[in-house]
Short mmCIF file of C-alpha atoms and ligand atoms in Angstrom, two decimals:
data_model
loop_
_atom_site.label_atom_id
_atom_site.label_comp_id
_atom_site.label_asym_id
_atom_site.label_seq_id
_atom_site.Cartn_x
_atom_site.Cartn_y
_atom_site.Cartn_z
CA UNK A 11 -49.17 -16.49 28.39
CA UNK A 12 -46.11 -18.04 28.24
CA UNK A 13 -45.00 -20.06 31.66
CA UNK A 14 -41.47 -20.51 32.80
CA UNK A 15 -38.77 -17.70 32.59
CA UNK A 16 -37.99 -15.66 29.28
CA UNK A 17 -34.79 -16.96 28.09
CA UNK A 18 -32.51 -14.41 26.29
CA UNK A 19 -29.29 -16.00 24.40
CA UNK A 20 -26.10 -13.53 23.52
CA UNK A 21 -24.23 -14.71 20.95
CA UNK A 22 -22.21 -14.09 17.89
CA UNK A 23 -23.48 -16.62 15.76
CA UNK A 24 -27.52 -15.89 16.10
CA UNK A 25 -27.67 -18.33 12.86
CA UNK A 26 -26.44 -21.26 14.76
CA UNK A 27 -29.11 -21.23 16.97
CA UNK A 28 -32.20 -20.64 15.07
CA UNK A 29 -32.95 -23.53 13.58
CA UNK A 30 -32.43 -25.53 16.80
CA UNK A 31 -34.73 -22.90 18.30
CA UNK A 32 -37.69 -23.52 15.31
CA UNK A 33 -37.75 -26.93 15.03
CA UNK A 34 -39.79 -29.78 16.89
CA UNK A 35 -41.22 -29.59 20.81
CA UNK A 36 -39.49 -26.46 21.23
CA UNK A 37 -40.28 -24.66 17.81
CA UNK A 38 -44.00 -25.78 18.79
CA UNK A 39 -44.20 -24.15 22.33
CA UNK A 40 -42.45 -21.16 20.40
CA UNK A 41 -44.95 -20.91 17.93
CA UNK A 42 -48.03 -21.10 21.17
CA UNK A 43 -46.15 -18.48 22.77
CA UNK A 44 -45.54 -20.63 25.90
CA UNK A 45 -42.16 -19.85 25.94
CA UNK A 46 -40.66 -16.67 25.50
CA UNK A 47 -36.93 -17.29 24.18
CA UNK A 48 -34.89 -14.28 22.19
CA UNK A 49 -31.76 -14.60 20.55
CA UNK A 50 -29.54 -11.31 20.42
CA UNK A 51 -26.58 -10.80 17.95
CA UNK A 52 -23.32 -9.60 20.51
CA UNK A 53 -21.80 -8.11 16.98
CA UNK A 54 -24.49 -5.48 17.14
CA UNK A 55 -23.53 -3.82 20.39
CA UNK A 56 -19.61 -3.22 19.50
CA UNK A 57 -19.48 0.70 19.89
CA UNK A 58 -17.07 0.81 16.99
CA UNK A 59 -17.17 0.77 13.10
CA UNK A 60 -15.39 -2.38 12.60
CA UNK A 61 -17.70 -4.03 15.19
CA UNK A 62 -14.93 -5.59 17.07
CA UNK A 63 -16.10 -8.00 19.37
CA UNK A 64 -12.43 -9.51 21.04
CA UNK A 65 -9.35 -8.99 21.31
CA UNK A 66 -6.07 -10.50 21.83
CA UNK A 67 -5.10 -11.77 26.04
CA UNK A 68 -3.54 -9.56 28.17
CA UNK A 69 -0.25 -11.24 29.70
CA UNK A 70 -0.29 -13.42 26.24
CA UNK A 71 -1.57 -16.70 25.21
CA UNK A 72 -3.37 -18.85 22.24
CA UNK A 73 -6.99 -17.50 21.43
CA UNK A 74 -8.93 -14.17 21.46
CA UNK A 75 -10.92 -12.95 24.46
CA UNK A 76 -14.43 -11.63 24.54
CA UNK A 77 -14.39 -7.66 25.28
CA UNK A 78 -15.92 -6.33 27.78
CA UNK A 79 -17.77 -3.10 26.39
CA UNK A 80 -20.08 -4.88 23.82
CA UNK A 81 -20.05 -8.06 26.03
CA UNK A 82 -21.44 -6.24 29.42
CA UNK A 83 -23.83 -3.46 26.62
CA UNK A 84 -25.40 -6.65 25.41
CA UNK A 85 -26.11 -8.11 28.79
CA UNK A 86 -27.62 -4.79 30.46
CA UNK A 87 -29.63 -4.23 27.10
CA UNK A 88 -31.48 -7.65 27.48
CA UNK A 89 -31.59 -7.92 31.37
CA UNK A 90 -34.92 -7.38 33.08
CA UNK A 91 -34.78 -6.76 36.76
CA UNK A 92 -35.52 -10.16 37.97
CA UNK A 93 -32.92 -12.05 35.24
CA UNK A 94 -30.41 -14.08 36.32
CA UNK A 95 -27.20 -13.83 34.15
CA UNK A 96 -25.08 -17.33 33.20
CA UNK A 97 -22.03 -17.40 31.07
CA UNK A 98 -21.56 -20.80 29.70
CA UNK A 99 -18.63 -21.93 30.77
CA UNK A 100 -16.76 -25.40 31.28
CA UNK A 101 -15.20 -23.75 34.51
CA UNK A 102 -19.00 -23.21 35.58
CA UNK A 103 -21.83 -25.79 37.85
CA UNK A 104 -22.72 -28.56 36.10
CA UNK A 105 -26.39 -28.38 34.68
CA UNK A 106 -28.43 -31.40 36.04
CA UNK A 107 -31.97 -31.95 36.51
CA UNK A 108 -32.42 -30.12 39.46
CA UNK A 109 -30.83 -27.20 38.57
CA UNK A 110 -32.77 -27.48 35.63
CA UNK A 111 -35.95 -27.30 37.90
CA UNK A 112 -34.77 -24.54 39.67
CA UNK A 113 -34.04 -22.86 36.87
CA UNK A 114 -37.60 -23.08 35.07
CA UNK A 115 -39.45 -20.95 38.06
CA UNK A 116 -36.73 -18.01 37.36
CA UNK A 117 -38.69 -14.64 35.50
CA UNK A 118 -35.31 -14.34 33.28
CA UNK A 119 -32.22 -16.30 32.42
CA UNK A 120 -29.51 -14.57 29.89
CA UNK A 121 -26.93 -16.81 28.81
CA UNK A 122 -24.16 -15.65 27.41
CA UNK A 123 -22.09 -17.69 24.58
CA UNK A 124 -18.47 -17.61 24.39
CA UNK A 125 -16.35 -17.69 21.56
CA UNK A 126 -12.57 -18.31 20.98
CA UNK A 127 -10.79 -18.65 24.53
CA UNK A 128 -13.34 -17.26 26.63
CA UNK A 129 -14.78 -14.25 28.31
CA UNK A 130 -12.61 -10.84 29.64
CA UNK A 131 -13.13 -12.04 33.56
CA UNK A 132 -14.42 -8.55 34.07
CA UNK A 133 -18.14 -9.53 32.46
CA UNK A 134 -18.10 -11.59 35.31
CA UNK A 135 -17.20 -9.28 37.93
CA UNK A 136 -19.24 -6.73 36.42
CA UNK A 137 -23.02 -7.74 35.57
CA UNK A 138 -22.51 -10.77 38.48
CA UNK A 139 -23.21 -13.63 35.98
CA UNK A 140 -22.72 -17.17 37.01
CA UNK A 141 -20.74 -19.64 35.13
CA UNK A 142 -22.54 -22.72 33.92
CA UNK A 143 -21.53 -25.88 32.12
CA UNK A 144 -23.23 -28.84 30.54
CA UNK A 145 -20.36 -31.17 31.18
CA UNK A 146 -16.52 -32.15 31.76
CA UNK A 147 -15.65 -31.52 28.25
CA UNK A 148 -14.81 -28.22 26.14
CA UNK A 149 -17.04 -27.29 23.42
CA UNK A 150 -16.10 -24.51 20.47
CA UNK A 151 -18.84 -22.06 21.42
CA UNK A 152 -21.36 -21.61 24.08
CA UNK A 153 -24.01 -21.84 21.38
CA UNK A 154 -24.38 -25.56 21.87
CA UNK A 155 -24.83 -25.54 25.63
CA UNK A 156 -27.23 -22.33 25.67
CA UNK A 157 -29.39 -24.77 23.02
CA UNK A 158 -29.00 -27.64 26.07
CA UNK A 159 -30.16 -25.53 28.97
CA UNK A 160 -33.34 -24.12 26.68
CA UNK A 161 -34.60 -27.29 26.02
CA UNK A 162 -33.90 -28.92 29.31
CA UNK A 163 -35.49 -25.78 30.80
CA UNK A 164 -38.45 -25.34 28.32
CA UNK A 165 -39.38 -28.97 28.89
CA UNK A 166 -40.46 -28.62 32.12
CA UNK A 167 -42.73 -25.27 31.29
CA UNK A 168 -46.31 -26.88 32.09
CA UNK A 169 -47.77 -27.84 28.87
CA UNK A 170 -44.78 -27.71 26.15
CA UNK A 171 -44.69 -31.56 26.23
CA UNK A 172 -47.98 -32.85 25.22
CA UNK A 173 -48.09 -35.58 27.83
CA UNK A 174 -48.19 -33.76 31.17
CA UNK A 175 -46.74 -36.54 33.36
CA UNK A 176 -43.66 -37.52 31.32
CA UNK A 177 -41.48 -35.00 32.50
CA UNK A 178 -42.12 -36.53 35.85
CA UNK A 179 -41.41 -40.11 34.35
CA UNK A 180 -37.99 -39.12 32.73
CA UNK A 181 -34.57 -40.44 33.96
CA UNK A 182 -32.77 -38.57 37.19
CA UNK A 183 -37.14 -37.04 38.03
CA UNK A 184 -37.16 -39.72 40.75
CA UNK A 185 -33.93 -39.60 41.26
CA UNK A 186 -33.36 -43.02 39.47
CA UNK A 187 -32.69 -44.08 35.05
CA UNK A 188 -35.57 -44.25 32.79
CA UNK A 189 -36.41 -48.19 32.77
CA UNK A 190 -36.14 -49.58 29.01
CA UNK A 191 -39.31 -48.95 26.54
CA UNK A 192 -40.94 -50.91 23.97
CA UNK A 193 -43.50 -50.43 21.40
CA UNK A 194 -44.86 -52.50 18.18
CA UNK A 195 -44.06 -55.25 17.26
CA UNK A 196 -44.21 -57.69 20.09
CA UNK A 197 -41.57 -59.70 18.66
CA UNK A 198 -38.77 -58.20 16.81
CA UNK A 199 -36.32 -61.15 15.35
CA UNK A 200 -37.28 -63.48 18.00
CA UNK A 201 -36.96 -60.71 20.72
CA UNK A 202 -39.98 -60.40 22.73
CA UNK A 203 -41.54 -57.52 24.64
CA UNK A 204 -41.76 -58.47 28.52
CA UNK A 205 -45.05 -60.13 29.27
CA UNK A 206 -46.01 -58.19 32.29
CA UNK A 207 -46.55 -55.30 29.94
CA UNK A 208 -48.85 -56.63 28.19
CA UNK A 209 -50.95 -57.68 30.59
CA UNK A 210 -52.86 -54.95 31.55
CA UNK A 211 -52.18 -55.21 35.06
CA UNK A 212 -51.02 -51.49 35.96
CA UNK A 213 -49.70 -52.36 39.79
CA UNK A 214 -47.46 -55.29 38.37
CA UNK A 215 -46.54 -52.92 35.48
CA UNK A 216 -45.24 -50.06 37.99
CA UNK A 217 -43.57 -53.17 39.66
CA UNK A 218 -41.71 -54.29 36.97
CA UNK A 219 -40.43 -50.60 35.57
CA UNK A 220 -38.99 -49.76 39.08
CA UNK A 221 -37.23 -52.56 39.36
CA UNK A 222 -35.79 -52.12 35.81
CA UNK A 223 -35.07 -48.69 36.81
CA UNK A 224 -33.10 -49.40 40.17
CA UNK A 225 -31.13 -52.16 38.07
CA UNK A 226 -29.81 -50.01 35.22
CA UNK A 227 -28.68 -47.06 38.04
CA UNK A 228 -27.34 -49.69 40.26
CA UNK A 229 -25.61 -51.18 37.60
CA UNK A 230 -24.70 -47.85 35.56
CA UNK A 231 -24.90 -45.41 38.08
CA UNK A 232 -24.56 -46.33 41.54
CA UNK A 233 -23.52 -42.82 42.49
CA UNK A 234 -27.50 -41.82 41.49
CA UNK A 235 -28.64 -43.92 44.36
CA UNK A 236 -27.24 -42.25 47.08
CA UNK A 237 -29.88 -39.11 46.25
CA UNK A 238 -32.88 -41.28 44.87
CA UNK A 239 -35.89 -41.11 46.49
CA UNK A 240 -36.49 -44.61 47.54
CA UNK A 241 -39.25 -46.97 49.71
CA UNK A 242 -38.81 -50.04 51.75
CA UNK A 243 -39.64 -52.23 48.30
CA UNK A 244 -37.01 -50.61 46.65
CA UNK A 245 -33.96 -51.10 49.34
CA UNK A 246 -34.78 -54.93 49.52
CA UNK A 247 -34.31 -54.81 46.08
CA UNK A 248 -31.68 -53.48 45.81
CA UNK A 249 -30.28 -55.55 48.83
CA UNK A 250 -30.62 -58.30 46.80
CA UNK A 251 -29.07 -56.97 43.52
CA UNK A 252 -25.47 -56.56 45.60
CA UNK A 253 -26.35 -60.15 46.78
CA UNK A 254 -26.15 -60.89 43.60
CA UNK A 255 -22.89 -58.95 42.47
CA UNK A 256 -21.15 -59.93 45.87
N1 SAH B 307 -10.53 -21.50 27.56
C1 SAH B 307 -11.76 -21.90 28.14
C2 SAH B 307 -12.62 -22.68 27.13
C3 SAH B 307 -13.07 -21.84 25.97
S1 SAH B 307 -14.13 -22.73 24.91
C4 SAH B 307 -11.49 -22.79 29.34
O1 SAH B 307 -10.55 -23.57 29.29
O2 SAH B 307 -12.26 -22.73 30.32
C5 SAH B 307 -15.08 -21.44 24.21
C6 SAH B 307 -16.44 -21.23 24.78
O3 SAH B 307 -17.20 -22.42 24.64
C7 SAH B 307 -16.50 -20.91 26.27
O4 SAH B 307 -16.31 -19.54 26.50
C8 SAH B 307 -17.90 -21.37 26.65
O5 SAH B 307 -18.86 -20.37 26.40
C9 SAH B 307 -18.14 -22.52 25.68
N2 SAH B 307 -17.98 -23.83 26.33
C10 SAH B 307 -16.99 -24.71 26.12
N3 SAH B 307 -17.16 -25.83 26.84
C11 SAH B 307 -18.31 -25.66 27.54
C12 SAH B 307 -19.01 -26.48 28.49
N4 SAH B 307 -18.58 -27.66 28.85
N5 SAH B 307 -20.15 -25.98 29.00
C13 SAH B 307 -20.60 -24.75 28.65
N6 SAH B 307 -19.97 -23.94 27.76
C14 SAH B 307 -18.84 -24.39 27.21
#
C-alpha cells in the first residue's frame, strides 16, 4: 500500500521528469509501490488536430500562455475527489518544511507545470488550484519545482528513507540547521573529527550536535530561531553566543 498522497504531475515535457522520477530513494519507493506518483502528458488533452497547447496574451506581451481547454481537461481528468490542485508558480507560497508536512497527509496533490509565460488566469479561477513556489527566483518550466515538492513530499512517506528517524533529524525538523557530519577517516590532512564523537558517550554526543546546530542557524539563519522549538539549555546558549558577537 502505498502511504502519503498520490501525486499526479501535468506537464508538457513528461520526458523531463522521468528519469528524476526512476532514479535513487525515490525510483526505489516507486518501484515498492509506496508511493503512488503519475506523470500525464498536457499535449494529449488539446481537443484539436494540431494539439495546440498555448497561445499568444491577450492585451499583448513577450511569451505564450497556457490555454485553458486542455489545461483545465487535464486537471479534471487526473483529479480524484479529495486532490488538492497546485500550479507551480513563482507568484505562489513558498514550499518549506512544514508545508511539506502538511502536504504528505493529503489523499491527492496535482501539480501543474507551466511553460513559456505562464498559465491563462482562468485555470486558476476555474478548477481552484493554488499557486506554489520553491523559491524567489524564476525557473523555465514548472517541471523542476513539481520534481522538488515530490521528493520533499515522498521523503517523509513512512518508510521511503531506510532510516526511519532521519527525516526527523534533518535541517528546519526541529526547527533549527542540520549540525555538520563526519565519517571515515578520522583525520583528513591534519583535520580531525571532533573527539566527543568518538567517544561513545550518546548524552555528550546529543550535547555537542545541538549546540553545533543552534550555532550555524544563529550564525546563518537567525530568522529560523524565532520558530525553533527550543529548551532552557538551548536559550543560555544561545545567550551566550550574542555575548560573544556583542
Ligand atoms: N511570467 C511568470 C513566470 C513564468 S516562468 C511570472 O513572472 O510569474 C514559467 C513557468 O515556470 C511558470 O508558469 C511556473 O510553472 C514555473 N516556475 C518558474 N519559477 C518558479 C518558481 N520559483 N516556483 C515554481 N514554479 C516556477
Amino acid at each position: 500500500m502505498a502511504g502519503g498522497p498520490r501525486i499526479d504531475i501535468i506537464t508538457l515535457f513528461p520526458e523531463l521528469l522521468e528519469p528524476f522520477l526512476k532514479g535513487s530513494v525515490l525510483g526505489a519507493a516507486l518501484r515498492e509501490g509506496r508511493v503512488d506518483v503519475r506523470v500525464t502528458d498536457l499535449r494529449a488533452y488539446a481537443p484539436d488536430r494540431h494539439r495546440t497547447v498555448d497561445d499568444t496574451p491577450h492585451g499583448g506581451g513577450d511569451g505564450m500562455v497556457l490555454k485553458c481547454e486542455p489545461t483545465v481537461a487535464a486537471i479534471e481528468a487526473v483529479r480524484g475527489p479529495d486532490g488538492r490542485v497546485f500550479a507551480l508558480s513563482p507568484r505562489g507560497r513558498v514550499l518549506d518544511q512544514a508545508l511539506a508536512r502538511e502536504l504528505v497527509s493529503e489523499r491527492q496533490i496535482v501539480l501543474v507545470c507551466g511553460r513559456y509565460a505562464g498559465l491563462d488566469e482562468r485555470i486558476l479561477e476555474e478548477t481552484g488550484a493554488e499557486e506554489l513556489s520553491i523559491g524567489d527566483y524564476v525557473l523555465s518550466g514548472g517541471e523542476a519545482a513539481a520534481l522538488v515538492v515530490t521528493e520533499v513530499v515522498t521523503r517523509l512517506v513512512p518508510g521511503v528513507l531506510g532510516n526511519p528517524t532521519s527525516p526527523q533529524r534533518d535541517s528546519f525538523s526541529g526547527g533549527l540547521l542540520e549540525h555538520p557530519l563526519y565519517t571515515r577517516p578520522r583525520v583528513f590532512r591534519g583535520r580531525e573529527v571532533p573527539e566527543v564523537l568518538l567517544s561513545g558517550n550518546h548524552a555528550e554526543i546529543e550535547r555537542l550536535r545541538r549546540k553545533q546546530s543552534l550555532r550555524l542557524t544563529f550564525e546563518r539563519r537567525p530568522d529560523l530561531l524565532e520558530r525553533a522549538e527550543l529548551c532552557e539549555e538551548d536559550r543560555r546558549f544561545l545567550r551566550e553566543l550574542k555575548h560573544e558577537r556583542d
